Short mmCIF file of C-alpha atoms in Angstrom, two decimals:
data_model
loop_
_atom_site.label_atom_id
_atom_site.label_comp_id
_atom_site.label_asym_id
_atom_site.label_seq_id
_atom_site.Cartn_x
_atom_site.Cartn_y
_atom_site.Cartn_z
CA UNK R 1 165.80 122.22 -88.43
CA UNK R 2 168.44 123.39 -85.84
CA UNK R 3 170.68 121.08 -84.04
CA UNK R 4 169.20 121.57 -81.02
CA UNK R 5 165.78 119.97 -82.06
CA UNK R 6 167.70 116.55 -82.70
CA UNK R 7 168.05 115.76 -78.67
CA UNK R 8 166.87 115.34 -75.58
CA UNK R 9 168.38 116.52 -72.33
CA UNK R 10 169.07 115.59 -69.00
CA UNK R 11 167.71 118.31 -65.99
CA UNK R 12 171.14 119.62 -66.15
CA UNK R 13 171.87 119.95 -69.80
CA UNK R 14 168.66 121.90 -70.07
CA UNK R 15 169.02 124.15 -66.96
CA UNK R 16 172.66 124.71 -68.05
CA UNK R 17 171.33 125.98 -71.39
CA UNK R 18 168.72 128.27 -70.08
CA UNK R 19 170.86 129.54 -67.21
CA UNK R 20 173.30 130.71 -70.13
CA UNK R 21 170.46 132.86 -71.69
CA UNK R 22 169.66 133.94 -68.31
CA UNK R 23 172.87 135.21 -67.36
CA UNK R 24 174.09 136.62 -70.64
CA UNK R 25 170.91 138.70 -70.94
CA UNK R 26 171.49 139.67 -66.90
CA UNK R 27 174.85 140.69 -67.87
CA UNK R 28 173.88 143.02 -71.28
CA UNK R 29 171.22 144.90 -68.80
CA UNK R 30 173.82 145.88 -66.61
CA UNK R 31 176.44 147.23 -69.47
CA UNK R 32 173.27 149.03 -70.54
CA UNK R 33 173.05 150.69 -67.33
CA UNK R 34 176.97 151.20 -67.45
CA UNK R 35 177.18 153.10 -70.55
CA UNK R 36 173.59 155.37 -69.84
CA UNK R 37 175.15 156.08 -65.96
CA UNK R 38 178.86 156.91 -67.31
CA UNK R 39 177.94 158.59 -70.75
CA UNK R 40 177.83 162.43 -69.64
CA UNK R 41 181.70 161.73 -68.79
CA UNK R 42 182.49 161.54 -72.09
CA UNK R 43 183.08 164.21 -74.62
CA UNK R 44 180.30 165.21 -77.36
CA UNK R 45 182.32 164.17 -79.81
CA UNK R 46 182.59 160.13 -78.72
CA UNK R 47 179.40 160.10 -76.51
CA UNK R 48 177.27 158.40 -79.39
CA UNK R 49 179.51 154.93 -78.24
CA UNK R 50 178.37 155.16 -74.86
CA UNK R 51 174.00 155.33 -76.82
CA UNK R 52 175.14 152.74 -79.00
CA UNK R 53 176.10 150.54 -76.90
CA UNK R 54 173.04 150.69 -75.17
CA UNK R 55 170.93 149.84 -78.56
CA UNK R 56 173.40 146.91 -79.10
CA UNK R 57 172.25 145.66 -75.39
CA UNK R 58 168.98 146.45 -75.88
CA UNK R 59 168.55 144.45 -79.02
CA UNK R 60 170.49 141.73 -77.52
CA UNK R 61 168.28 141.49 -74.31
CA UNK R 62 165.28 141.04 -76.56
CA UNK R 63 167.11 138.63 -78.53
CA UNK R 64 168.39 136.37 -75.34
CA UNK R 65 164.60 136.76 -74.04
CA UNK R 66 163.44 135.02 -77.66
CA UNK R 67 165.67 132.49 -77.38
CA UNK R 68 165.15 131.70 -73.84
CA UNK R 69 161.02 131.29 -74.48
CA UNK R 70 161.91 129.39 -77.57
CA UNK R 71 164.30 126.67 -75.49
CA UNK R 72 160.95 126.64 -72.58
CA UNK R 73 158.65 125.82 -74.80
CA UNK R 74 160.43 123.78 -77.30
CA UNK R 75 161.13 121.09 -74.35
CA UNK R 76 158.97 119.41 -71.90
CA UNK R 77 159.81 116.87 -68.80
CA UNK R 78 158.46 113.48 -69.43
CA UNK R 79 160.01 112.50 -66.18
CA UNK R 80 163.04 111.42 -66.92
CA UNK R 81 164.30 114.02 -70.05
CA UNK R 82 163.65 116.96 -71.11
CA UNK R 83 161.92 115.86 -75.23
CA UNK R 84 160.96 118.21 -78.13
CA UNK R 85 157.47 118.83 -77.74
CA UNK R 86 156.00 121.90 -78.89
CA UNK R 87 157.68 125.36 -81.29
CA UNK R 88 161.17 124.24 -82.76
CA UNK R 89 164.31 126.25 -81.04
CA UNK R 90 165.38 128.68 -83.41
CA UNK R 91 169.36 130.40 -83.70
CA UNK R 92 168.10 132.49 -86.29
CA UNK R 93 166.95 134.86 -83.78
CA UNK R 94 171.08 134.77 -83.27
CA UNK R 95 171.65 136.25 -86.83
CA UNK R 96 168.62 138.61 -86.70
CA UNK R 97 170.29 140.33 -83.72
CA UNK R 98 173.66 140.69 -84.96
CA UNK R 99 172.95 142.07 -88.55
CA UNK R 100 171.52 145.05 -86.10
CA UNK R 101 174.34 144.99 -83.53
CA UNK R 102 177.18 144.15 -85.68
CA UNK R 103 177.22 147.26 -88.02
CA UNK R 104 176.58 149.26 -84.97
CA UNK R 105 179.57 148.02 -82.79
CA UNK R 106 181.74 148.22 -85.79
CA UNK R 107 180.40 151.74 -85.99
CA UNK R 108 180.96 152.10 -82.16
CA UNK R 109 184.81 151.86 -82.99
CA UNK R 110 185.30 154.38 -85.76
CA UNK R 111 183.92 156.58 -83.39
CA UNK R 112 186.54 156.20 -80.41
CA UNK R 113 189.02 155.72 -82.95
CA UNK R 114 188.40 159.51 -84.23
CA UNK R 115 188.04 158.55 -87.81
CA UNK R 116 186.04 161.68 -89.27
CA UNK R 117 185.19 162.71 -93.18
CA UNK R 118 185.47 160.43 -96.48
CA UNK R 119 187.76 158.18 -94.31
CA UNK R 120 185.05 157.89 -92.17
CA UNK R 121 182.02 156.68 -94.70
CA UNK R 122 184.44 154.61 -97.11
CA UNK R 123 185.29 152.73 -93.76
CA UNK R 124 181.62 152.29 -92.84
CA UNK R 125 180.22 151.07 -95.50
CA UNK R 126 183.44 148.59 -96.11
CA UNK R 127 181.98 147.48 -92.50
CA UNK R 128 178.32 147.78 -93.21
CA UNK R 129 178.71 145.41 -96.02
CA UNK R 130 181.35 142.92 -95.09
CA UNK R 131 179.32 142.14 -91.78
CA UNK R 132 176.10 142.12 -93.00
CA UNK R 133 177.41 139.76 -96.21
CA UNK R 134 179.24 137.69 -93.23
CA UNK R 135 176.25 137.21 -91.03
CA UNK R 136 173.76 136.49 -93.93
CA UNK R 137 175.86 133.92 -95.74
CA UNK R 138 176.55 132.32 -92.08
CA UNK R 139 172.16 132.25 -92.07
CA UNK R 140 172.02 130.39 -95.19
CA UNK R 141 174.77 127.70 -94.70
CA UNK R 142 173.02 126.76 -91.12
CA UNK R 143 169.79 125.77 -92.38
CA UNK R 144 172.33 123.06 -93.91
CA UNK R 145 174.00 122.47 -90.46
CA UNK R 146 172.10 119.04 -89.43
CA UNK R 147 173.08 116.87 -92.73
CA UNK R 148 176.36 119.25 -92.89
CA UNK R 149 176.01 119.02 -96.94
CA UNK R 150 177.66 121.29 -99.35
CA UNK R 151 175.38 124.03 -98.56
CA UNK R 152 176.52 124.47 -94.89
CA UNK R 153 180.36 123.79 -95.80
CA UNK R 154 180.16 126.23 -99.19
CA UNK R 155 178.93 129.16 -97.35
CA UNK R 156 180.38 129.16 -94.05
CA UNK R 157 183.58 129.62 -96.17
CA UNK R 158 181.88 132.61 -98.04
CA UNK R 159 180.86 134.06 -95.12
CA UNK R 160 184.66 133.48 -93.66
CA UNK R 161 185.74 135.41 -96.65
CA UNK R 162 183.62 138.58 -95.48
CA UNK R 163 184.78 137.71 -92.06
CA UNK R 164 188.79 138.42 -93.76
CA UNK R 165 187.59 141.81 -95.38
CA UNK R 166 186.44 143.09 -92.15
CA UNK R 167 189.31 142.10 -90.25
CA UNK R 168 191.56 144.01 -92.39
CA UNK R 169 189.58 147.19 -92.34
CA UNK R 170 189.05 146.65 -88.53
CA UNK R 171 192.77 146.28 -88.24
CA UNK R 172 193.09 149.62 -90.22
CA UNK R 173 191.25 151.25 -87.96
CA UNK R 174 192.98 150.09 -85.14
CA UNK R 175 196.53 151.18 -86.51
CA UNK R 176 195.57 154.86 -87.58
CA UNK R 177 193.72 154.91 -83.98
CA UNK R 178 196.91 153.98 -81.77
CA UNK R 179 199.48 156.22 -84.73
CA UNK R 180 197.68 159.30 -83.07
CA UNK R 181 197.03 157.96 -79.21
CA UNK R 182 198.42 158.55 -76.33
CA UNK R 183 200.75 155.08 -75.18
CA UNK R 184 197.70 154.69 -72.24
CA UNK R 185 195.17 154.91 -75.52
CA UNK R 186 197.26 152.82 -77.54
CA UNK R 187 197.27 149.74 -75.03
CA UNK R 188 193.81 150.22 -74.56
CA UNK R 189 193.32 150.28 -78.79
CA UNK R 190 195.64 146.55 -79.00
CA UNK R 191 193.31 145.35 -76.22
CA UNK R 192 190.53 146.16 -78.54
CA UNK R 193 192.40 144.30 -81.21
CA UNK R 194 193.39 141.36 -78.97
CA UNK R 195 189.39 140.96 -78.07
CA UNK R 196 188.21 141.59 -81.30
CA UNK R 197 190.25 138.33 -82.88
CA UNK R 198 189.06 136.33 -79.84
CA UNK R 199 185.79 137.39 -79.51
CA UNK R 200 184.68 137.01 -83.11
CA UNK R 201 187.08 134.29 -84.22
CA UNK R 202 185.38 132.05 -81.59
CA UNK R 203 181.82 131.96 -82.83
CA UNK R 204 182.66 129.54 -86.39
CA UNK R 205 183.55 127.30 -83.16
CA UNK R 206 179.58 127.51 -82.33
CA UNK R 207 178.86 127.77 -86.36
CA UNK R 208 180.94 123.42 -86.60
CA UNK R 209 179.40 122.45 -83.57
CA UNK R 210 176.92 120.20 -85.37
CA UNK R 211 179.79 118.63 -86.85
CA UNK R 212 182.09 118.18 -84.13
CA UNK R 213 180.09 117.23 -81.31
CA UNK R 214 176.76 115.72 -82.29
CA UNK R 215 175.02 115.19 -79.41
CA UNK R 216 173.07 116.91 -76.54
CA UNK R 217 176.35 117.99 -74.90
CA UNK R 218 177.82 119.30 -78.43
CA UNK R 219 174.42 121.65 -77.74
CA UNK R 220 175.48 122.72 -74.37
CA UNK R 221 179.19 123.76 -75.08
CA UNK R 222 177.85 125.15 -78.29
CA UNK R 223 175.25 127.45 -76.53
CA UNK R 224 178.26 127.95 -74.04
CA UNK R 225 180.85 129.37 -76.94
CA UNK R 226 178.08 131.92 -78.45
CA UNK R 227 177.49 133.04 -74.78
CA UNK R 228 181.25 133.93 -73.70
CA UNK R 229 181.49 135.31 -77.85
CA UNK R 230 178.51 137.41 -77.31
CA UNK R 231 179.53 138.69 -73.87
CA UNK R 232 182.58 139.24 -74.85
CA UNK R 233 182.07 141.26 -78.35
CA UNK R 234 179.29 143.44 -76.95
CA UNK R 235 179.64 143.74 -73.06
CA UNK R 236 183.31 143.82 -72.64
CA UNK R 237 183.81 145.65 -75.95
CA UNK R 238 181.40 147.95 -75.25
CA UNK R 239 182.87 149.01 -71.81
CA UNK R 240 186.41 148.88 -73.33
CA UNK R 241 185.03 151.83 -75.62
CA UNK R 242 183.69 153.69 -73.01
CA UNK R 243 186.85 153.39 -71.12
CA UNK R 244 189.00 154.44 -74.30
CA UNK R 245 186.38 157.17 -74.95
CA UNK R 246 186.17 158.96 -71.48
CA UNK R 247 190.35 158.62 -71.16
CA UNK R 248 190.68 160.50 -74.88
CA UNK R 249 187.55 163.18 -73.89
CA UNK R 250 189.89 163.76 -70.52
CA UNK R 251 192.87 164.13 -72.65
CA UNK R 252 191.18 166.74 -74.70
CA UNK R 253 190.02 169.07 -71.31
CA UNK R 254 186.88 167.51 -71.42
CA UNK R 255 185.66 168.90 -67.48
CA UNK R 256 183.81 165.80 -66.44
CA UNK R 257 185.81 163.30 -67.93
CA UNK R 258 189.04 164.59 -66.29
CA UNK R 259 186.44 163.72 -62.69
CA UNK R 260 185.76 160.06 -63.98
CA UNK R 261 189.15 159.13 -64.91
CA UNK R 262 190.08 157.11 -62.04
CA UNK R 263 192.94 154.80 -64.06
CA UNK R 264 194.52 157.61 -65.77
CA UNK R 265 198.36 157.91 -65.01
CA UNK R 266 198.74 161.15 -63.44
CA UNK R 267 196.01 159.55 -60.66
CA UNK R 268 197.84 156.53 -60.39
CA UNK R 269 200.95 158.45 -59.42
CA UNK R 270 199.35 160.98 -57.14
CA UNK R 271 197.70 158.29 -55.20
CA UNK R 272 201.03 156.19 -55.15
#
């Protein structure tokens, strides 16, 4: 039983919540667009970011679109609320979709980040296994989230550890990427870093909801926090990589990326 099967809602509550779904799907087509249109800018070498990105917004569209029928037909009007009345709404559609997009944005940034041979697969499958143990353990402690037993407490903080591990090799990554960058890369790389602790630190936020706000507007702001984590660790990451990618491929000669890099410095200056 999720939390959100405990309430009813107001017109609002329940628009707000389906207007979330709405948008954050609206806004993962678009980045897919983005990173198909702007992909040929970047260099061989870091184009698979720009095609994995667009399987991470794939799978997330079709994910947002589950959740969205789930919430419609979950709730009715009786005239006055919106009441549970038909299939039970369902996050684990949530941890189905990231134990496919996870690994692959983690994979997204060894990519940009240059990291090539032994480095390369030791790194991967420290990532590989750290967010897949993160996200499963995360699965198992919810279906403990209404009565908030030991179950849900025990491994949330499991699935926190996992969350540590990848943070350091993230932050590993992030430090040999900006050692060899250029200082434009390098700002870009900490921004990575700076949205990577926000993004991702955010969702236990969503994961304590049940406990911290039990009630039908606890499952508004908690639909709210996975949005803006979602959006932010997929869509704006995935565009920050593409950015990062395309300034590195003009950096190297690459032709077409030299074209498409408006922001670049030299630009800047000639246009000032």
């Amino acid at each position: 039983m999720s939390f959100e099967n405990l309430f009813t809602y107001s017109a609002t509550q329940y628009e707000i919540v389906l207007s979330v779904f709405t948008l954050t799907a609206a806004v993962f087509a678009a980045v897919l667009v983005y990173s198909l249109a702007t992909a040929s800018s970047i260099a061989p070498r870091y184009r698979l970011t720009s095609y994995l990105t667009g399987v991470v917004m794939v799978s997330a569209v079709l994910e947002l679109g589950l959740l969205a029928l789930r919430w419609s037909g979950g709730f009715t009007w009786d005239g006055e609320r919106y009441v549970q009345s038909g299939d039970l709404f369902s996050n684990g559609f949530r941890y189905m979709n990231w134990s496919i997009d996870v690994p692959v944005l983690l994979t997204q940034l060894l990519i940009v980040a240059g990291i090539t041979g032994t480095v390369f697969f030791r790194r991967w499958a420290a990532f590989v296994v750290a967010g897949l143990a993160m996200i499963w353990t995360g699965y198992v402690g919810q279906f403990d989230e209404v009565d908030g037993g030991a179950q849900f407490w025990v491994w949330g903080a499991i699935s926190t550890v996992f969350y540590l591990w990848l943070l350091v090799v993230a932050g590993q990554t992030i430090r040999d990427a900006k050692a060899r960058a250029s200082a434009g890369v390098s700002r870009l790389f900490q921004a990575v870093w700076v949205l990577f602790l926000v993004s991702w630190t955010i969702y236990p936020l969503a994961y304590l909801m049940p406990q911290i706000w039990d009630d039908a507007n606890g499952v508004v702001i908690r639909n709210l926090i996975y949005s803006f984590a979602d959006i932010s660790s997929k869509a704006v990451y995935g565009v920050l990589l593409a950015v990062i990618a395309q300034r590195v491929s003009a950096e190297d000669g690459f032709g077409p990326a030299i074209e498409s890099d408006f922001w670049s410095d030299d630009r800047v200056a000639a246009k000032a």
